[in-house]
Amino acid sequence: MSTHTGRAGSAFPPVPLALLLLALVALFTAPPLSWAKAPVSGTHGMVVANHYLAAEAGLRILQKGGTAADAAVATAAVLGVVEPWFSNILGGGTWALYYEKKTGSVKALDGVGPAPTHATAEFFRNPDLSAYGIHQANVPGAWDGWIQLLKEYGRLSLKDILAPAIELAENGVPVSPDFAEWNERLKVEIASMPDTAAIYLKDGKPHKAGDVIYQKDMAKTYRELVEIEQKNLGKGRKAALQAASDHYYRGPIARKIVDFSKKQGGLFDLKDFESFHVEFVAPVRVTYRGYEVYACPPNSQGITQVLALNILEGYDLKKMKRNDPETIHLLSEAQKLAFADRFQYIGDPKFVKIPLDKLLSKEYAAAQRKRIDMNKAMEWPIPGGIDTRDLGTTTFHIMDPEGNAMAVTTSQGSNFLVIPGTGINMNNRMPMFNTDEGNPNLVRPGKKVRHTSNPSMALKDGKVFMLWGATGNDRQPQTQLWGLLNIVEWGMSPQESVDAGRVIINTFPLARHPHPVPNTLEMEPRKFPAQVVEALKAKGHKAVTRGTFGTMNMIMVDTRTGLMIGGAESISSAGVATW
């Protein structure tokens, strides 16, 4: 039995965490390296995550006999410790897809919370009122989402599941280059909140890569939730887990959040938390060349990826070279149409009517195809087709030994804002709402924001073929679309797909307020020759090159043999853990 995890494909067996941390401190003092990770495969179970300590934690849970659900919560909890500006199981929101082997079914978990009681469009139209602060947070839905997942599909206790995160938060984690970069970028905001600054600044200055950071209040809160579960085990496992959720939403944790919110001029009321419950929902599904492709439904933006996929099914992409101007133009135009529909139709389905069946139909895709001119790029405004700043996110994927699988994208936004005494880092999702009357994503009390988190899953003949996801708000469905096509159309391995050059369009109102429309086509430098960029400009694209953007991770499964192959972002702290 062995594990393979870490940057650049390093491999090591399980070791005591304290020794691992000492080694990692030395590793993180160097800048990130940009070589490719070695291909990693396994037969029993696999976890791919945006940080290899999280992947290692998830694998530990699988090796203890846990399910994909158990491992997912452990992985997410550790990610909240090692990259706290991106996600937090107690402060953010989560969308996930769960495949249950025994039934062959796929469910979507909507772990996104609503806007607070006192949220209004008028408030967020005022930039002086809506700047950095607790009022940028919606109700954190992730914790109840994880609890409902464990009640439905889990096996282990919170005591086992949260142990790796508690250990890391208590004993310290090394600051990665990414961590240090975001710490520097948000230092002014961090300094404005004393309890946040006490953790995320060192002598009033941002932490440097290689520093060790301690999050003892976070560890204390995790222990508190474990104790509540343990005290209630006599009532049964599910009741004990629910008690841990109630302790948050209908107990002292919610009261601390609301008290802090009121002191800071925030928008929360206790009833926002007391009435909140997460539910499983039906995913969005399309077929593509014999594969079943699943995405999260609205309020998620997951439909954007599959709308573009439906359009592209009408083209013979295998005959087109991936990095040719014609291919890039085609994929860009298909995605522009998909994002136009996102803007015009997608919001919280409890507040707006969404013509999902028509949007997802092959007939609609055929009509959309006719709108693409292979010689001319579209620019915004692009009407919907039916006649009637980087935001922080993290993504991970799990296959357990029983064949159950999860694709997860969880996010709080790029934010450092700690609730005093809890260690909980709150989300800043409210600026993702729109403030224009008539927009389906218009902010309203109790309404869920159009969430950018949208993990993906593909089945072949009823078996898991691929789990994948990306980071970077509007870039997520775009990166994921390319990720699938890299494998299905152009025969890449998971690692090749993850490392391939990325192209991102911005020809639509971006997700974050004030929703600008750059009308640009961004390309990673050094991965596309100058003549390709110039050819795209000749078609009318405002093509620009810029540094790397976003991350992607994935698992591909050989449906004949069950062999799992992982791909993790080479230029980040992502890793694959398997055995």
XYZ file of C-alpha atoms in Angstrom:
579
model
C 0.000 0.000 0.000
C 1.422 3.386 -0.947
C 0.347 6.934 -1.470
C 1.402 9.277 -4.225
C 0.963 12.919 -3.516
C 2.697 16.261 -3.612
C 3.940 18.765 -6.105
C 5.691 17.579 -9.210
C 4.514 14.017 -8.700
C 6.587 13.178 -5.640
C 5.640 9.912 -3.943
C 5.845 8.924 -0.314
C 4.256 6.426 2.086
C 2.150 7.716 4.970
C 4.406 9.435 7.527
C 3.797 11.166 10.858
C 2.244 14.538 10.137
C 4.698 16.469 12.316
C 7.646 15.150 10.293
C 5.806 15.897 7.074
C 5.244 19.495 8.163
C 8.943 20.007 8.899
C 9.797 18.846 5.405
C 7.109 21.018 3.861
C 8.359 24.174 5.577
C 11.630 23.741 3.713
C 9.840 22.957 0.475
C 7.628 26.030 0.635
C 10.514 28.473 1.006
C 11.205 27.971 -2.690
C 9.021 29.485 -5.427
C 6.524 27.186 -7.173
C 8.110 24.911 -9.752
C 6.539 24.501 -13.172
C 7.407 20.961 -14.157
C 4.681 18.399 -14.834
C 3.642 15.896 -12.228
C 4.331 12.274 -13.035
C 1.243 10.264 -14.061
C -0.327 8.693 -10.980
C -2.669 5.694 -11.053
C -4.358 3.479 -8.492
C -6.800 0.618 -8.180
C -8.350 0.938 -4.704
C -9.143 4.595 -4.170
C -7.999 8.058 -5.187
C -8.221 11.647 -4.001
C -7.128 14.601 -6.143
C -7.215 18.001 -4.474
C -5.904 21.546 -4.785
C -3.469 20.861 -1.944
C -1.680 17.580 -1.389
C -2.119 17.667 2.392
C -5.860 17.628 1.740
C -5.503 14.746 -0.716
C -3.464 12.840 1.870
C -6.135 13.462 4.528
C -8.875 12.179 2.248
C -6.873 9.061 1.471
C -6.376 8.373 5.179
C -10.146 8.323 5.593
C -10.598 5.908 2.684
C -7.962 3.633 4.205
C -9.887 3.691 7.505
C -12.888 2.249 5.675
C -14.623 5.539 4.977
C -16.705 6.253 1.902
C -16.200 8.938 -0.727
C -18.535 11.109 1.373
C -16.418 10.706 4.508
C -13.237 11.439 2.564
C -14.819 14.488 0.939
C -15.544 16.159 4.269
C -12.038 15.386 5.561
C -10.507 16.777 2.369
C -12.645 19.916 2.478
C -11.832 20.513 6.153
C -8.086 20.362 5.501
C -8.396 22.646 2.475
C -9.970 25.199 4.807
C -6.788 25.077 6.886
C -4.134 25.082 4.156
C -5.853 27.526 1.762
C -8.272 29.389 4.067
C -8.871 32.297 1.694
C -10.465 29.934 -0.833
C -12.765 27.692 1.191
C -13.971 26.832 4.665
C -16.413 24.083 5.627
C -17.998 26.433 8.176
C -17.920 29.725 6.263
C -18.501 29.011 2.582
C -20.749 27.223 0.100
C -20.449 23.925 -1.770
C -21.786 22.266 -4.880
C -21.055 18.558 -5.287
C -21.999 15.591 -7.459
C -22.253 12.160 -5.829
C -22.289 8.864 -7.729
C -23.620 5.891 -5.761
C -22.273 2.641 -7.183
C -25.021 0.313 -5.929
C -27.797 2.304 -7.620
C -25.825 3.871 -10.474
C -27.449 7.200 -9.614
C -25.982 10.715 -9.588
C -27.244 13.361 -7.176
C -26.285 17.001 -6.794
C -25.749 18.563 -3.375
C -26.771 22.219 -3.147
C -24.747 23.406 -0.169
C -25.213 27.100 -0.949
C -26.852 29.472 1.522
C -29.239 32.337 0.744
C -28.865 36.092 0.962
C -29.459 37.543 4.448
C -32.795 38.985 5.550
C -31.629 42.576 5.239
C -29.940 42.280 1.817
C -31.287 44.625 -0.859
C -30.273 45.659 -4.344
C -30.203 49.274 -3.160
C -27.571 48.456 -0.533
C -25.262 46.774 -3.034
C -25.628 49.537 -5.603
C -23.754 51.810 -3.185
C -20.020 51.005 -3.443
C -19.286 52.873 -0.201
C -21.671 50.638 1.747
C -20.862 47.362 0.031
C -17.060 47.369 0.323
C -15.092 44.730 2.280
C -16.874 43.376 5.346
C -19.273 40.834 6.817
C -22.149 42.234 4.720
C -20.532 40.566 1.689
C -21.347 37.131 3.154
C -24.386 34.995 2.447
C -25.514 32.281 4.869
C -22.722 29.670 4.865
C -24.375 26.563 3.446
C -21.409 24.223 3.337
C -21.590 22.799 6.874
C -25.184 21.601 6.644
C -24.366 20.312 3.159
C -21.519 18.206 4.505
C -23.709 16.953 7.363
C -26.514 15.883 5.019
C -23.951 14.166 2.795
C -22.575 12.220 5.767
C -26.074 11.278 6.924
C -26.934 9.911 3.489
C -23.674 8.318 2.340
C -21.121 8.428 5.155
C -19.922 5.780 7.570
C -17.370 7.307 9.943
C -17.787 9.797 12.779
C -16.818 13.463 12.791
C -14.162 12.504 15.327
C -12.320 10.542 12.618
C -13.214 12.807 9.721
C -12.117 16.107 11.268
C -9.002 14.730 12.993
C -6.550 15.653 10.171
C -7.859 19.230 9.970
C -7.772 19.654 13.749
C -4.187 18.401 13.848
C -3.061 20.800 11.130
C -4.944 23.813 12.482
C -3.632 23.216 16.011
C -0.011 22.355 15.195
C 0.447 24.721 12.255
C 0.791 24.523 8.491
C 3.495 25.987 6.255
C 2.470 28.996 4.222
C 2.555 28.066 0.540
C 3.532 30.528 -2.218
C -0.155 30.837 -3.166
C -1.076 31.479 0.467
C 1.611 34.176 0.731
C 0.470 35.819 -2.518
C -3.139 36.124 -1.357
C -2.012 37.229 2.098
C -0.105 40.091 0.456
C -2.927 40.915 -1.949
C -5.522 41.256 0.820
C -3.303 42.721 3.549
C -5.233 46.001 3.815
C -8.551 44.219 4.303
C -6.992 41.768 6.766
C -5.476 44.592 8.814
C -8.898 46.259 9.156
C -10.234 43.307 11.209
C -8.209 42.698 14.419
C -9.276 39.072 14.915
C -8.437 38.278 11.300
C -5.122 40.128 11.481
C -4.137 38.212 14.619
C -4.091 35.007 12.558
C -3.165 36.083 9.051
C -0.603 38.830 9.710
C 2.757 38.465 11.443
C 3.871 41.582 13.319
C 1.401 43.510 11.190
C 2.794 42.206 7.897
C 1.682 39.401 5.541
C 3.133 35.960 6.086
C 5.911 34.828 3.761
C 6.142 31.443 2.058
C 7.678 29.026 4.527
C 6.217 30.658 7.646
C 4.141 28.370 9.854
C 0.630 29.593 10.602
C -1.564 28.429 13.483
C -5.378 28.459 13.491
C -6.168 27.369 17.035
C -9.668 28.867 17.149
C -10.571 26.878 14.055
C -9.303 23.707 15.746
C -11.346 24.602 18.843
C -14.536 25.002 16.804
C -13.971 21.688 15.019
C -13.477 19.993 18.400
C -16.652 21.617 19.687
C -18.635 20.122 16.796
C -17.045 16.716 17.341
C -17.995 16.843 21.038
C -21.615 17.621 20.171
C -21.716 14.647 17.806
C -20.109 12.325 20.358
C -22.535 13.376 23.123
C -25.499 12.558 20.891
C -24.351 9.190 19.515
C -26.768 7.431 21.855
C -29.586 8.812 19.705
C -28.107 7.199 16.594
C -25.507 8.248 14.039
C -27.778 10.457 11.920
C -29.256 12.221 14.933
C -25.760 12.874 16.276
C -24.668 14.389 12.974
C -27.787 16.533 12.844
C -26.985 17.773 16.341
C -23.644 19.031 14.993
C -25.512 20.945 12.290
C -28.040 22.347 14.762
C -25.213 23.465 17.052
C -24.044 25.647 14.168
C -27.257 26.963 12.598
C -29.559 26.936 15.614
C -26.978 27.304 18.346
C -24.005 29.303 19.625
C -22.039 29.474 16.369
C -24.848 31.199 14.468
C -25.320 33.576 17.397
C -21.635 34.540 17.283
C -21.847 35.199 13.534
C -25.016 37.289 13.859
C -23.668 39.243 16.849
C -20.489 40.075 14.926
C -22.547 40.982 11.857
C -24.702 43.424 13.827
C -21.670 45.080 15.411
C -20.117 45.518 11.955
C -23.257 46.835 10.253
C -23.913 43.512 8.520
C -27.129 42.059 7.140
C -27.671 38.784 9.031
C -30.560 37.861 11.299
C -30.746 34.694 13.426
C -33.728 33.468 11.415
C -31.468 33.306 8.324
C -29.606 30.470 10.031
C -32.455 28.867 11.971
C -34.536 28.247 8.845
C -31.699 26.978 6.657
C -31.547 23.367 5.445
C -29.583 21.801 2.585
C -31.110 19.387 0.096
C -30.059 17.028 -2.666
C -31.343 18.026 -6.108
C -31.396 16.511 -9.584
C -28.270 17.334 -11.615
C -28.207 18.706 -15.133
C -27.442 15.956 -17.680
C -26.602 15.875 -21.389
C -25.152 13.207 -23.646
C -22.001 13.811 -25.662
C -20.682 11.178 -28.080
C -21.922 8.313 -25.908
C -20.915 9.841 -22.567
C -23.374 11.057 -19.941
C -22.112 14.420 -18.720
C -23.453 15.749 -15.414
C -23.301 19.256 -14.007
C -24.885 21.056 -11.071
C -28.236 22.731 -11.809
C -29.197 26.355 -11.167
C -28.471 28.202 -8.913
C -25.081 26.857 -10.071
C -23.658 28.050 -13.385
C -22.945 24.396 -14.286
C -25.397 24.528 -17.185
C -23.009 26.881 -19.012
C -20.521 24.101 -19.715
C -23.080 21.601 -20.998
C -24.827 24.177 -23.199
C -21.521 24.739 -25.003
C -20.932 20.984 -25.152
C -24.296 20.444 -26.845
C -23.391 23.028 -29.486
C -19.949 21.512 -30.122
C -21.342 18.000 -30.597
C -22.326 19.073 -34.101
C -18.678 19.521 -35.159
C -16.007 16.921 -35.916
C -13.483 18.106 -33.359
C -11.227 15.074 -33.796
C -10.323 16.398 -37.238
C -9.454 19.793 -35.788
C -6.130 20.447 -34.067
C -6.562 21.591 -30.493
C -4.436 24.748 -30.637
C -5.367 25.889 -34.141
C -7.077 29.281 -34.475
C -10.163 27.638 -36.030
C -10.614 25.346 -33.017
C -10.079 28.105 -30.470
C -12.496 30.349 -32.364
C -15.186 27.643 -32.474
C -14.969 26.813 -28.776
C -14.942 30.498 -27.890
C -18.063 31.246 -29.924
C -19.955 28.262 -28.498
C -19.115 29.422 -24.993
C -20.181 32.993 -25.734
C -23.647 31.701 -26.592
C -23.724 29.604 -23.426
C -22.709 32.545 -21.234
C -25.321 34.751 -22.899
C -27.933 32.237 -21.758
C -26.400 32.190 -18.279
C -26.830 35.952 -18.092
C -30.381 35.986 -19.420
C -31.939 32.952 -17.724
C -29.962 31.516 -14.790
C -30.712 32.387 -11.176
C -32.295 30.793 -8.119
C -35.080 28.546 -9.518
C -37.234 29.302 -6.465
C -37.340 32.940 -7.587
C -37.138 32.816 -11.403
C -38.543 30.534 -14.078
C -35.759 28.840 -16.059
C -36.553 27.064 -19.369
C -34.162 24.194 -18.589
C -35.703 21.569 -20.855
C -35.514 23.801 -23.906
C -32.045 25.112 -23.092
C -30.711 21.550 -22.788
C -32.416 20.161 -25.896
C -30.454 19.061 -28.951
C -32.830 21.111 -31.107
C -31.880 24.269 -29.264
C -28.195 23.425 -29.668
C -28.697 23.026 -33.425
C -30.329 26.458 -33.607
C -27.490 27.984 -31.606
C -24.957 26.393 -33.955
C -26.362 28.430 -36.828
C -25.437 31.627 -35.006
C -21.711 30.858 -35.176
C -19.733 32.551 -37.950
C -16.381 30.792 -38.383
C -14.853 33.979 -39.772
C -16.097 36.561 -37.289
C -16.010 36.801 -33.498
C -19.124 37.836 -31.584
C -18.978 40.715 -29.106
C -21.284 41.597 -26.237
C -24.185 42.227 -26.121
C -25.155 38.754 -27.278
C -28.852 38.023 -26.698
C -30.002 34.747 -25.184
C -31.079 32.287 -27.823
C -34.645 31.458 -26.778
C -37.363 33.632 -28.227
C -39.324 34.547 -25.161
C -11.646 39.842 -10.010
C -10.578 36.248 -9.680
C -12.771 34.746 -7.030
C -11.290 32.040 -4.860
C -12.521 28.474 -5.135
C -11.127 25.010 -4.602
C -11.970 21.708 -6.236
C -11.370 18.040 -5.466
C -12.413 14.593 -6.627
C -12.673 11.202 -4.952
C -13.164 7.543 -5.868
C -13.590 5.120 -2.982
C -12.822 1.358 -2.982
C -16.527 0.533 -3.383
C -16.825 2.544 -6.606
C -18.667 5.547 -5.162
C -17.423 8.877 -6.478
C -17.593 12.589 -5.749
C -16.791 15.722 -7.706
C -16.715 18.812 -5.485
C -16.225 22.528 -5.939
C -16.385 24.485 -2.710
C -15.790 28.175 -2.202
C -16.028 31.122 0.112
C -14.487 33.561 -2.346
C -11.053 35.120 -2.035
C -11.452 36.369 1.482
C -9.876 36.583 4.923
C -12.562 37.574 7.437
C -12.683 35.626 10.695
C -15.608 35.512 13.124
C -13.988 36.313 16.506
C -13.325 33.321 18.724
C -14.346 30.736 16.113
C -11.618 30.640 13.460
C -14.397 30.589 10.846
C -13.354 32.413 7.694
C -16.490 33.875 6.088
C -17.401 33.975 2.417
C -17.807 37.092 0.274
C -20.399 35.784 -2.193
C -22.966 38.600 -2.085
C -21.178 40.706 -4.768
C -21.920 37.869 -7.207
C -25.559 39.002 -7.236
C -26.791 41.476 -9.842
C -28.416 44.771 -8.858
C -30.336 45.442 -12.096
C -34.115 45.048 -11.963
C -35.294 42.232 -14.210
C -32.037 40.291 -14.042
C -32.616 36.647 -12.968
C -29.726 36.992 -10.519
C -31.121 40.142 -8.852
C -30.330 40.234 -5.126
C -33.292 39.500 -2.853
C -33.531 38.401 0.810
C -33.601 34.597 1.053
C -32.489 34.143 -2.557
C -29.462 32.091 -3.548
C -26.812 33.756 -5.671
C -25.990 32.380 -9.115
C -23.082 30.354 -7.816
C -19.962 29.852 -9.897
C -19.069 26.494 -8.284
C -19.846 23.731 -10.778
C -18.002 20.376 -10.546
C -18.388 17.896 -13.395
C -18.856 14.154 -13.763
C -19.063 11.899 -16.823
C -20.281 8.303 -17.039
C -19.718 5.738 -19.768
C -22.128 2.792 -19.924
C -23.354 3.684 -16.452
C -19.867 3.671 -14.892
C -17.784 6.618 -13.724
C -15.463 7.713 -16.519
C -14.289 11.118 -15.361
C -14.474 13.485 -12.378
C -13.120 16.994 -12.848
C -13.368 20.595 -11.800
C -11.624 23.943 -11.989
C -11.235 27.189 -10.070
C -11.689 30.801 -11.094
C -15.380 31.887 -11.123
C -16.319 32.506 -14.805
C -13.322 30.446 -15.902
C -14.562 27.260 -14.271
C -16.973 26.016 -16.961
C -14.559 27.118 -19.676
C -11.563 25.280 -18.236
C -13.731 22.231 -17.591
C -15.091 22.216 -21.141
C -11.552 22.147 -22.512
C -10.635 19.520 -19.907
C -13.244 17.058 -21.157
C -12.556 17.705 -24.836
C -8.815 17.284 -24.281
C -9.479 13.678 -23.290
C -12.527 12.672 -25.350
C -11.595 14.432 -28.601
C -7.816 14.823 -28.539
C -6.726 11.734 -26.600
C -4.794 13.423 -23.811
C -4.035 11.857 -20.447
C -5.466 13.548 -17.335
C -2.134 15.195 -16.539
C -1.695 16.387 -20.135
C -5.222 17.785 -20.058
C -4.582 19.653 -16.811
C -1.302 21.107 -18.094
C -2.548 22.073 -21.573
C -2.712 25.765 -22.492
C -5.910 27.552 -21.500
C -8.061 29.990 -23.419
C -10.635 32.081 -21.568
C -13.323 34.345 -23.014
C -14.687 37.411 -21.233
C -17.424 38.313 -23.698
C -20.236 38.544 -21.154
C -20.898 40.377 -17.866
C -18.431 38.886 -15.397
C -19.772 37.235 -12.253
C -18.565 39.753 -9.695
C -20.090 43.205 -9.183
C -19.981 45.602 -11.027
C -20.078 42.887 -13.733
C -17.786 44.449 -16.373
C -17.644 43.126 -19.952
C -13.972 43.137 -21.092
C -14.813 41.460 -24.455
C -11.355 39.861 -24.393
C -10.004 36.419 -25.218
C -7.205 35.528 -22.794
C -4.514 33.005 -23.705
C -1.687 31.619 -21.621
C 1.689 32.835 -22.941
C 4.301 30.330 -24.115
C 1.582 27.790 -24.918
C 0.219 29.461 -28.051
C 2.517 30.839 -30.772
C 2.193 34.452 -31.868
C 0.725 33.477 -35.243
C -2.247 31.829 -33.496
C -2.911 34.994 -31.496
C -2.707 37.115 -34.652
C -5.029 34.773 -36.573
C -7.630 35.129 -33.826
C -7.280 38.907 -33.885
C -7.960 38.766 -37.622
C -11.339 37.166 -36.828
C -12.183 40.053 -34.516
C -11.137 38.570 -31.174
C -9.487 40.935 -28.709
C -6.869 38.283 -28.026
C -4.395 38.946 -25.226
C -1.785 36.817 -23.497
C -1.367 36.845 -19.748
C 0.011 34.665 -16.963
C -1.485 31.359 -15.926
C -5.021 31.474 -14.585
C -7.137 29.028 -12.654
C -6.406 25.443 -11.719
C -7.929 22.129 -12.782
C -7.789 18.649 -11.258
C -9.318 15.389 -12.434
C -9.674 11.634 -12.151
C -10.207 9.442 -15.217
C -11.280 5.810 -14.854
C -10.719 2.957 -17.297
C -14.272 1.603 -17.245
C -13.048 -1.854 -18.342
C -10.441 -2.410 -15.629
C -11.316 0.147 -12.951
C -7.829 1.700 -13.085
C -7.932 5.293 -11.805
C -5.600 7.924 -13.291
C -5.188 11.308 -11.638
C -4.201 14.696 -12.968
C -3.292 17.595 -10.656
C -2.273 21.163 -11.472
C 1.510 21.194 -11.927
C 2.180 24.803 -10.979
C 0.205 24.723 -7.734
C 0.228 22.803 -4.460
C -2.276 20.280 -5.846
C -1.682 16.573 -5.456
C -2.947 13.061 -6.122
C -3.187 10.499 -3.320
C -3.978 6.875 -4.152
C -3.315 3.242 -3.441
